[in-house]
């Protein structure tokens, strides 16, 4: 089968490799559409072992085979799945593997393109809000509880037009957390379409400079309230410094998405955590959380209260991965996820798993 491998640059090569077999608790999916994420082009630069590997994590397609312990899925099912980060057999291939607990069914009305925008980014948003920040999930959220934990002072979502940020907005709304104070730039029109201005939600334009951002954040906090929560889906370019200037200095909470960065500028009175969605695969305490939320994503798509992110189909199938990685590395993406239709790859379709 065809599989794309990424190198520093970013540079991408398409190779012929063997079709993998799923482990006991895994699902092998015939990939129809693969997604991509900003971390993909960065991995070869920061992790030498990632050089020349398949870094795709967003799978959308039909089940080709399942492991012996898998009972929830069968060949032919329409699914999306979150591949285990840094492990072999990612989504930039004709066939990919995901753990069964981070695989979910797709309703008929959800296209594979839309589905491919969801797994990593939506999972990151859920872990950030409900595990790292400790905000109440939709079925636990009440006005009294939000007030008791100080969430009635609002929630900053920095990078609201990014896929992670936009999914965080959607999930926060499901928990009735308001006002949502989003920060965005070129993607502001999309962010505004997600917000509820009647509940005080607003968006601050970072293009006006850091001083204006801080003033905008301060102005958005409800009068007489204290801002206690922030989800930084950017975690660079002064984002966390701007947030720190308006967050409660004695017990405020911020979760950041970039590991290994220097966040020492955040005051010690602010509780800081790092959101790593890979924990749904690697941390036993969060694994059940992942199991539940990936099923909720599928249910939300079916019921209409959840949706994917805007996307752009990059031409050429896997041959288009390099173009997408260069665009991501140059910061060209705004309010859009790059996805790839695997069948558009030259030479694809020669290897077929019999269902």
mmCIF file of C-alpha atoms in Angstrom:
data_model
loop_
_atom_site.group_PDB
_atom_site.id
_atom_site.type_symbol
_atom_site.label_atom_id
_atom_site.label_comp_id
_atom_site.label_asym_id
_atom_site.label_seq_id
_atom_site.Cartn_x
_atom_site.Cartn_y
_atom_site.Cartn_z
ATOM 1 C CA UNK A 1 0.000 0.000 0.000
ATOM 2 C CA UNK A 2 1.006 3.637 -0.304
ATOM 3 C CA UNK A 3 2.142 5.539 2.778
ATOM 4 C CA UNK A 4 3.516 9.067 3.239
ATOM 5 C CA UNK A 5 6.633 9.720 5.345
ATOM 6 C CA UNK A 6 7.677 13.141 6.593
ATOM 7 C CA UNK A 7 11.180 14.571 6.944
ATOM 8 C CA UNK A 8 12.618 17.865 8.136
ATOM 9 C CA UNK A 9 11.920 20.699 5.770
ATOM 10 C CA UNK A 10 9.114 19.774 5.798
ATOM 11 C CA UNK A 11 9.579 17.243 3.021
ATOM 12 C CA UNK A 12 7.335 14.235 2.308
ATOM 13 C CA UNK A 13 7.940 11.031 0.375
ATOM 14 C CA UNK A 14 5.356 8.401 -0.610
ATOM 15 C CA UNK A 15 6.506 4.799 -0.276
ATOM 16 C CA UNK A 16 5.159 1.283 -0.819
ATOM 17 C CA UNK A 17 4.786 -0.629 2.451
ATOM 18 C CA UNK A 18 2.930 -3.705 3.677
ATOM 19 C CA UNK A 19 -0.656 -3.503 4.893
ATOM 20 C CA UNK A 20 -0.575 -3.734 8.719
ATOM 21 C CA UNK A 21 -2.631 -6.080 10.884
ATOM 22 C CA UNK A 22 -4.581 -4.843 13.905
ATOM 23 C CA UNK A 23 -3.640 -5.899 17.427
ATOM 24 C CA UNK A 24 -6.200 -7.515 19.756
ATOM 25 C CA UNK A 25 -7.776 -4.171 20.771
ATOM 26 C CA UNK A 26 -7.286 -2.300 17.520
ATOM 27 C CA UNK A 27 -9.207 -1.407 14.366
ATOM 28 C CA UNK A 28 -7.718 -1.503 10.865
ATOM 29 C CA UNK A 29 -9.425 1.107 8.693
ATOM 30 C CA UNK A 30 -9.295 1.499 4.928
ATOM 31 C CA UNK A 31 -8.618 5.220 4.902
ATOM 32 C CA UNK A 32 -10.852 7.275 2.650
ATOM 33 C CA UNK A 33 -9.732 10.656 3.983
ATOM 34 C CA UNK A 34 -6.864 11.547 6.301
ATOM 35 C CA UNK A 35 -6.558 14.716 8.290
ATOM 36 C CA UNK A 36 -3.474 16.644 9.394
ATOM 37 C CA UNK A 37 -2.374 18.736 12.356
ATOM 38 C CA UNK A 38 0.280 21.381 13.097
ATOM 39 C CA UNK A 39 2.250 18.918 15.219
ATOM 40 C CA UNK A 40 2.827 16.718 12.137
ATOM 41 C CA UNK A 41 5.450 18.919 10.477
ATOM 42 C CA UNK A 42 7.087 19.717 13.818
ATOM 43 C CA UNK A 43 7.746 16.142 14.924
ATOM 44 C CA UNK A 44 10.846 15.455 12.760
ATOM 45 C CA UNK A 45 12.377 18.697 14.051
ATOM 46 C CA UNK A 46 11.895 17.896 17.727
ATOM 47 C CA UNK A 47 11.968 14.097 17.793
ATOM 48 C CA UNK A 48 14.764 12.464 15.763
ATOM 49 C CA UNK A 49 12.934 9.126 15.702
ATOM 50 C CA UNK A 50 10.032 10.792 13.865
ATOM 51 C CA UNK A 51 12.192 11.476 10.812
ATOM 52 C CA UNK A 52 10.867 9.495 7.856
ATOM 53 C CA UNK A 53 7.687 8.295 9.572
ATOM 54 C CA UNK A 54 3.944 8.491 8.981
ATOM 55 C CA UNK A 55 2.734 11.214 11.347
ATOM 56 C CA UNK A 56 -0.960 11.212 10.385
ATOM 57 C CA UNK A 57 -3.352 10.729 13.307
ATOM 58 C CA UNK A 58 -6.811 11.570 11.915
ATOM 59 C CA UNK A 59 -8.437 8.539 10.285
ATOM 60 C CA UNK A 60 -11.757 8.473 8.399
ATOM 61 C CA UNK A 61 -12.900 5.503 6.328
ATOM 62 C CA UNK A 62 -14.386 2.024 6.543
ATOM 63 C CA UNK A 63 -13.355 -0.791 8.843
ATOM 64 C CA UNK A 64 -11.257 -3.421 7.061
ATOM 65 C CA UNK A 65 -10.509 -5.709 10.019
ATOM 66 C CA UNK A 66 -10.663 -5.740 13.809
ATOM 67 C CA UNK A 67 -8.629 -7.344 16.576
ATOM 68 C CA UNK A 68 -9.863 -10.387 18.448
ATOM 69 C CA UNK A 69 -11.064 -8.393 21.469
ATOM 70 C CA UNK A 70 -13.014 -5.792 19.471
ATOM 71 C CA UNK A 71 -16.806 -6.190 19.611
ATOM 72 C CA UNK A 72 -18.057 -2.686 18.794
ATOM 73 C CA UNK A 73 -16.930 -2.545 15.161
ATOM 74 C CA UNK A 74 -17.102 -4.833 12.141
ATOM 75 C CA UNK A 75 -15.749 -4.718 8.583
ATOM 76 C CA UNK A 76 -17.615 -2.226 6.438
ATOM 77 C CA UNK A 77 -18.556 0.173 9.262
ATOM 78 C CA UNK A 78 -18.073 3.873 8.557
ATOM 79 C CA UNK A 79 -15.730 5.185 11.240
ATOM 80 C CA UNK A 80 -13.256 7.821 12.304
ATOM 81 C CA UNK A 81 -10.368 7.090 14.608
ATOM 82 C CA UNK A 82 -7.580 8.734 16.557
ATOM 83 C CA UNK A 83 -4.313 6.964 15.806
ATOM 84 C CA UNK A 84 -1.824 6.484 18.646
ATOM 85 C CA UNK A 85 0.618 9.411 18.289
ATOM 86 C CA UNK A 86 4.207 8.501 17.243
ATOM 87 C CA UNK A 87 3.319 4.834 16.721
ATOM 88 C CA UNK A 88 3.474 3.129 13.284
ATOM 89 C CA UNK A 89 0.523 2.770 10.910
ATOM 90 C CA UNK A 90 -0.827 6.320 10.946
ATOM 91 C CA UNK A 91 -3.497 7.881 8.767
ATOM 92 C CA UNK A 92 -1.270 8.987 5.864
ATOM 93 C CA UNK A 93 -1.740 5.626 4.196
ATOM 94 C CA UNK A 94 -4.265 3.440 2.447
ATOM 95 C CA UNK A 95 -4.792 1.496 5.670
ATOM 96 C CA UNK A 96 -4.319 2.766 9.221
ATOM 97 C CA UNK A 97 -4.722 1.511 12.766
ATOM 98 C CA UNK A 98 -6.421 3.100 15.765
ATOM 99 C CA UNK A 99 -7.183 1.742 19.231
ATOM 100 C CA UNK A 100 -10.803 0.634 19.398
ATOM 101 C CA UNK A 101 -11.553 2.966 22.312
ATOM 102 C CA UNK A 102 -10.613 6.061 20.264
ATOM 103 C CA UNK A 103 -12.536 4.921 17.184
ATOM 104 C CA UNK A 104 -16.137 5.978 16.680
ATOM 105 C CA UNK A 105 -19.030 5.361 14.307
ATOM 106 C CA UNK A 106 -19.997 7.959 11.726
ATOM 107 C CA UNK A 107 -23.614 8.745 10.880
ATOM 108 C CA UNK A 108 -24.589 8.707 7.221
ATOM 109 C CA UNK A 109 -24.832 12.505 7.045
ATOM 110 C CA UNK A 110 -21.189 13.019 8.069
ATOM 111 C CA UNK A 111 -18.736 13.010 5.194
ATOM 112 C CA UNK A 112 -15.332 11.402 5.554
ATOM 113 C CA UNK A 113 -13.790 14.821 4.889
ATOM 114 C CA UNK A 114 -15.598 16.356 7.864
ATOM 115 C CA UNK A 115 -14.855 13.327 10.025
ATOM 116 C CA UNK A 116 -11.127 13.575 9.307
ATOM 117 C CA UNK A 117 -11.022 16.992 11.003
ATOM 118 C CA UNK A 118 -12.194 15.641 14.354
ATOM 119 C CA UNK A 119 -10.109 12.970 16.145
ATOM 120 C CA UNK A 120 -6.955 14.675 17.431
ATOM 121 C CA UNK A 121 -8.224 18.252 17.674
ATOM 122 C CA UNK A 122 -11.584 17.520 19.312
ATOM 123 C CA UNK A 123 -9.935 15.100 21.718
ATOM 124 C CA UNK A 124 -7.420 17.782 22.680
ATOM 125 C CA UNK A 125 -10.223 20.244 23.391
ATOM 126 C CA UNK A 126 -12.093 17.741 25.565
ATOM 127 C CA UNK A 127 -9.007 16.790 27.589
ATOM 128 C CA UNK A 128 -8.058 20.447 28.013
ATOM 129 C CA UNK A 129 -11.442 21.643 29.242
ATOM 130 C CA UNK A 130 -12.694 18.728 31.281
ATOM 131 C CA UNK A 131 -9.542 16.991 32.538
ATOM 132 C CA UNK A 132 -6.829 19.634 32.794
ATOM 133 C CA UNK A 133 -8.994 22.651 33.655
ATOM 134 C CA UNK A 134 -11.514 20.527 35.533
ATOM 135 C CA UNK A 135 -14.547 22.264 34.063
ATOM 136 C CA UNK A 136 -17.820 20.313 34.318
ATOM 137 C CA UNK A 137 -18.878 18.156 31.387
ATOM 138 C CA UNK A 138 -22.272 18.961 29.826
ATOM 139 C CA UNK A 139 -24.265 16.434 31.880
ATOM 140 C CA UNK A 140 -22.728 17.709 35.141
ATOM 141 C CA UNK A 141 -22.800 21.421 34.430
ATOM 142 C CA UNK A 142 -25.307 23.549 36.329
ATOM 143 C CA UNK A 143 -25.448 27.270 36.950
ATOM 144 C CA UNK A 144 -24.808 26.646 40.638
ATOM 145 C CA UNK A 145 -21.743 24.482 39.981
ATOM 146 C CA UNK A 146 -20.240 26.942 37.503
ATOM 147 C CA UNK A 147 -20.666 29.729 40.041
ATOM 148 C CA UNK A 148 -19.193 27.611 42.832
ATOM 149 C CA UNK A 149 -15.961 26.971 40.899
ATOM 150 C CA UNK A 150 -15.703 30.532 39.623
ATOM 151 C CA UNK A 151 -16.439 29.652 36.000
ATOM 152 C CA UNK A 152 -19.130 32.344 35.825
ATOM 153 C CA UNK A 153 -16.294 34.786 35.250
ATOM 154 C CA UNK A 154 -15.857 33.375 31.768
ATOM 155 C CA UNK A 155 -13.411 31.238 29.826
ATOM 156 C CA UNK A 156 -10.640 32.471 27.556
ATOM 157 C CA UNK A 157 -10.041 30.314 24.476
ATOM 158 C CA UNK A 158 -6.911 31.656 22.814
ATOM 159 C CA UNK A 159 -6.681 30.536 19.187
ATOM 160 C CA UNK A 160 -10.408 30.240 18.655
ATOM 161 C CA UNK A 161 -10.144 29.766 14.880
ATOM 162 C CA UNK A 162 -7.787 26.799 15.164
ATOM 163 C CA UNK A 163 -9.395 23.377 15.102
ATOM 164 C CA UNK A 164 -8.523 22.773 18.759
ATOM 165 C CA UNK A 165 -9.801 26.195 19.769
ATOM 166 C CA UNK A 166 -13.002 25.932 17.753
ATOM 167 C CA UNK A 167 -13.780 22.508 19.188
ATOM 168 C CA UNK A 168 -13.154 23.937 22.668
ATOM 169 C CA UNK A 169 -15.721 26.648 21.953
ATOM 170 C CA UNK A 170 -18.257 24.051 20.839
ATOM 171 C CA UNK A 171 -17.723 21.867 23.892
ATOM 172 C CA UNK A 172 -17.734 24.800 26.316
ATOM 173 C CA UNK A 173 -21.081 25.883 24.890
ATOM 174 C CA UNK A 174 -22.455 22.375 25.497
ATOM 175 C CA UNK A 175 -21.472 22.842 29.146
ATOM 176 C CA UNK A 176 -23.172 26.267 29.139
ATOM 177 C CA UNK A 177 -19.922 28.010 30.062
ATOM 178 C CA UNK A 178 -20.165 31.725 29.281
ATOM 179 C CA UNK A 179 -18.928 34.213 28.466
ATOM 180 C CA UNK A 180 -16.520 32.571 26.080
ATOM 181 C CA UNK A 181 -13.757 35.091 25.398
ATOM 182 C CA UNK A 182 -12.091 33.945 22.189
ATOM 183 C CA UNK A 183 -8.923 35.328 20.649
ATOM 184 C CA UNK A 184 -8.463 35.023 16.888
ATOM 185 C CA UNK A 185 -7.285 36.829 13.762
ATOM 186 C CA UNK A 186 -8.160 36.074 10.144
ATOM 187 C CA UNK A 187 -10.626 33.422 11.297
ATOM 188 C CA UNK A 188 -12.763 35.837 13.308
ATOM 189 C CA UNK A 189 -15.844 35.485 11.035
ATOM 190 C CA UNK A 190 -15.858 31.729 11.659
ATOM 191 C CA UNK A 191 -15.316 32.156 15.391
ATOM 192 C CA UNK A 192 -18.169 34.636 15.602
ATOM 193 C CA UNK A 193 -20.463 32.060 13.997
ATOM 194 C CA UNK A 194 -19.763 29.751 16.944
ATOM 195 C CA UNK A 195 -20.281 32.264 19.741
ATOM 196 C CA UNK A 196 -23.463 33.318 21.539
ATOM 197 C CA UNK A 197 -23.309 37.083 21.953
ATOM 198 C CA UNK A 198 -26.533 37.056 23.979
ATOM 199 C CA UNK A 199 -24.559 35.309 26.735
ATOM 200 C CA UNK A 200 -21.639 37.714 26.601
ATOM 201 C CA UNK A 201 -19.419 35.715 24.247
ATOM 202 C CA UNK A 202 -16.966 37.838 22.304
ATOM 203 C CA UNK A 203 -13.830 37.635 20.191
ATOM 204 C CA UNK A 204 -10.655 39.690 20.539
ATOM 205 C CA UNK A 205 -8.466 40.368 17.496
ATOM 206 C CA UNK A 206 -4.824 39.524 18.256
ATOM 207 C CA UNK A 207 -3.703 41.404 15.134
ATOM 208 C CA UNK A 208 -4.165 44.683 17.032
ATOM 209 C CA UNK A 209 -1.175 43.885 19.254
ATOM 210 C CA UNK A 210 -0.631 42.518 22.744
ATOM 211 C CA UNK A 211 -1.696 45.652 24.595
ATOM 212 C CA UNK A 212 -5.005 45.750 22.747
ATOM 213 C CA UNK A 213 -5.526 42.032 23.364
ATOM 214 C CA UNK A 214 -5.088 42.465 27.118
ATOM 215 C CA UNK A 215 -7.507 45.400 27.152
ATOM 216 C CA UNK A 216 -10.011 43.408 25.093
ATOM 217 C CA UNK A 217 -9.783 40.445 27.448
ATOM 218 C CA UNK A 218 -10.250 42.655 30.487
ATOM 219 C CA UNK A 219 -13.276 44.360 28.952
ATOM 220 C CA UNK A 220 -14.946 41.023 28.271
ATOM 221 C CA UNK A 221 -14.897 39.837 31.893
ATOM 222 C CA UNK A 222 -18.372 40.278 33.467
ATOM 223 C CA UNK A 223 -18.514 43.184 35.893
ATOM 224 C CA UNK A 224 -17.803 42.116 39.449
ATOM 225 C CA UNK A 225 -16.498 38.695 38.383
ATOM 226 C CA UNK A 226 -13.033 37.158 38.367
ATOM 227 C CA UNK A 227 -11.595 35.292 35.397
ATOM 228 C CA UNK A 228 -10.395 31.895 36.583
ATOM 229 C CA UNK A 229 -10.088 29.733 33.462
ATOM 230 C CA UNK A 230 -8.164 29.877 30.194
ATOM 231 C CA UNK A 231 -7.438 27.326 27.493
ATOM 232 C CA UNK A 232 -4.474 28.392 25.382
ATOM 233 C CA UNK A 233 -4.711 26.575 22.047
ATOM 234 C CA UNK A 234 -1.733 28.630 20.765
ATOM 235 C CA UNK A 235 0.756 28.573 23.666
ATOM 236 C CA UNK A 236 3.337 30.782 21.936
ATOM 237 C CA UNK A 237 3.811 34.324 20.588
ATOM 238 C CA UNK A 238 2.966 35.862 23.993
ATOM 239 C CA UNK A 239 -0.443 34.184 24.172
ATOM 240 C CA UNK A 240 0.070 32.883 27.725
ATOM 241 C CA UNK A 241 1.623 36.179 28.835
ATOM 242 C CA UNK A 242 -1.431 38.095 27.640
ATOM 243 C CA UNK A 243 -3.706 35.623 29.386
ATOM 244 C CA UNK A 244 -1.692 35.832 32.613
ATOM 245 C CA UNK A 245 -2.270 39.580 32.827
ATOM 246 C CA UNK A 246 -6.033 39.148 33.177
ATOM 247 C CA UNK A 247 -6.336 35.742 34.857
ATOM 248 C CA UNK A 248 -6.857 35.473 38.607
ATOM 249 C CA UNK A 249 -3.334 35.761 40.048
ATOM 250 C CA UNK A 250 -4.257 33.707 43.092
ATOM 251 C CA UNK A 251 -5.786 30.460 41.899
ATOM 252 C CA UNK A 252 -6.515 31.055 38.225
ATOM 253 C CA UNK A 253 -6.141 28.099 35.857
ATOM 254 C CA UNK A 254 -4.520 27.873 32.446
ATOM 255 C CA UNK A 255 -3.943 24.840 30.250
ATOM 256 C CA UNK A 256 -1.450 24.990 27.398
ATOM 257 C CA UNK A 257 -1.079 22.733 24.377
ATOM 258 C CA UNK A 258 2.648 22.850 23.558
ATOM 259 C CA UNK A 259 4.859 20.563 25.663
ATOM 260 C CA UNK A 260 8.452 21.378 26.458
ATOM 261 C CA UNK A 261 8.066 25.148 26.211
ATOM 262 C CA UNK A 262 9.266 27.723 28.723
ATOM 263 C CA UNK A 263 6.187 29.015 30.535
ATOM 264 C CA UNK A 264 8.096 30.466 33.489
ATOM 265 C CA UNK A 265 6.621 33.910 32.717
ATOM 266 C CA UNK A 266 3.268 32.697 34.053
ATOM 267 C CA UNK A 267 2.892 33.937 37.660
ATOM 268 C CA UNK A 268 3.285 31.230 40.300
ATOM 269 C CA UNK A 269 -0.178 31.928 41.694
ATOM 270 C CA UNK A 270 -1.736 30.647 38.458
ATOM 271 C CA UNK A 271 -2.169 26.898 38.159
ATOM 272 C CA UNK A 272 -0.787 25.686 34.844
ATOM 273 C CA UNK A 273 -1.164 22.326 33.122
ATOM 274 C CA UNK A 274 -0.258 20.952 29.722
ATOM 275 C CA UNK A 275 -2.920 19.317 27.592
ATOM 276 C CA UNK A 276 -1.646 16.277 25.696
ATOM 277 C CA UNK A 277 -4.366 14.310 23.943
ATOM 278 C CA UNK A 278 -2.068 11.313 23.620
ATOM 279 C CA UNK A 279 -2.850 10.678 27.281
ATOM 280 C CA UNK A 280 -6.132 9.063 26.220
ATOM 281 C CA UNK A 281 -3.943 6.240 24.880
ATOM 282 C CA UNK A 282 -1.093 6.259 27.381
ATOM 283 C CA UNK A 283 -2.549 7.240 30.768
ATOM 284 C CA UNK A 284 -4.798 4.620 32.327
ATOM 285 C CA UNK A 285 -6.604 7.246 34.392
ATOM 286 C CA UNK A 286 -7.681 9.147 31.262
ATOM 287 C CA UNK A 287 -8.325 6.152 28.999
ATOM 288 C CA UNK A 288 -11.992 5.800 30.121
ATOM 289 C CA UNK A 289 -12.445 9.522 29.475
ATOM 290 C CA UNK A 290 -11.270 8.991 25.899
ATOM 291 C CA UNK A 291 -13.549 5.992 25.474
ATOM 292 C CA UNK A 292 -16.548 8.051 26.550
ATOM 293 C CA UNK A 293 -15.807 11.199 24.591
ATOM 294 C CA UNK A 294 -14.995 9.549 21.274
ATOM 295 C CA UNK A 295 -18.389 7.864 21.457
ATOM 296 C CA UNK A 296 -19.956 11.217 22.303
ATOM 297 C CA UNK A 297 -18.369 12.765 19.219
ATOM 298 C CA UNK A 298 -20.122 10.144 17.095
ATOM 299 C CA UNK A 299 -23.397 10.638 18.949
ATOM 300 C CA UNK A 300 -23.096 14.406 18.667
ATOM 301 C CA UNK A 301 -22.628 14.156 14.909
ATOM 302 C CA UNK A 302 -25.727 11.987 14.701
ATOM 303 C CA UNK A 303 -27.861 14.272 16.875
ATOM 304 C CA UNK A 304 -26.550 17.515 15.394
ATOM 305 C CA UNK A 305 -25.083 19.199 18.458
ATOM 306 C CA UNK A 306 -21.516 18.540 17.308
ATOM 307 C CA UNK A 307 -19.784 19.075 13.976
ATOM 308 C CA UNK A 308 -16.361 18.966 12.381
ATOM 309 C CA UNK A 309 -14.107 21.833 11.403
ATOM 310 C CA UNK A 310 -14.002 23.649 8.040
ATOM 311 C CA UNK A 311 -11.614 21.831 5.732
ATOM 312 C CA UNK A 312 -9.702 22.132 2.483
ATOM 313 C CA UNK A 313 -9.059 19.060 0.347
ATOM 314 C CA UNK A 314 -5.443 19.140 -0.824
ATOM 315 C CA UNK A 315 -5.086 17.703 -4.318
ATOM 316 C CA UNK A 316 -2.962 14.674 -5.104
ATOM 317 C CA UNK A 317 -3.893 12.487 -2.164
ATOM 318 C CA UNK A 318 -0.791 11.547 -0.196
ATOM 319 C CA UNK A 319 1.334 13.498 -2.672
ATOM 320 C CA UNK A 320 -0.381 16.615 -1.315
ATOM 321 C CA UNK A 321 0.782 16.068 2.266
ATOM 322 C CA UNK A 322 3.984 18.032 1.651
ATOM 323 C CA UNK A 323 2.033 21.055 0.411
ATOM 324 C CA UNK A 324 -0.152 20.971 3.504
ATOM 325 C CA UNK A 325 2.837 20.637 5.833
ATOM 326 C CA UNK A 326 4.557 23.617 4.212
ATOM 327 C CA UNK A 327 1.380 25.672 4.547
ATOM 328 C CA UNK A 328 1.111 24.745 8.221
ATOM 329 C CA UNK A 329 4.759 25.525 8.885
ATOM 330 C CA UNK A 330 4.325 28.942 7.239
ATOM 331 C CA UNK A 331 1.181 29.729 9.224
ATOM 332 C CA UNK A 332 -1.073 29.901 6.179
ATOM 333 C CA UNK A 333 -3.956 27.898 7.660
ATOM 334 C CA UNK A 334 -6.729 29.848 9.383
ATOM 335 C CA UNK A 335 -10.067 28.321 10.365
ATOM 336 C CA UNK A 336 -9.326 25.355 8.116
ATOM 337 C CA UNK A 337 -7.992 21.793 8.356
ATOM 338 C CA UNK A 338 -6.086 20.238 5.477
ATOM 339 C CA UNK A 339 -7.376 16.797 4.489
ATOM 340 C CA UNK A 340 -6.335 14.262 1.836
ATOM 341 C CA UNK A 341 -8.440 11.850 -0.219
ATOM 342 C CA UNK A 342 -6.319 8.732 -0.303
ATOM 343 C CA UNK A 343 -7.812 7.410 -3.547
ATOM 344 C CA UNK A 344 -6.339 10.453 -5.324
ATOM 345 C CA UNK A 345 -2.840 9.113 -4.642
ATOM 346 C CA UNK A 346 -1.062 7.896 -7.756
ATOM 347 C CA UNK A 347 -0.787 4.102 -7.668
ATOM 348 C CA UNK A 348 -3.225 3.655 -4.779
ATOM 349 C CA UNK A 349 -5.772 0.826 -4.744
ATOM 350 C CA UNK A 350 -3.519 -2.087 -5.634
ATOM 351 C CA UNK A 351 -3.646 -3.703 -2.184
ATOM 352 C CA UNK A 352 -7.064 -4.653 -0.864
ATOM 353 C CA UNK A 353 -7.990 -6.280 2.419
ATOM 354 C CA UNK A 354 -10.809 -8.761 1.900
ATOM 355 C CA UNK A 355 -13.759 -7.946 4.135
#
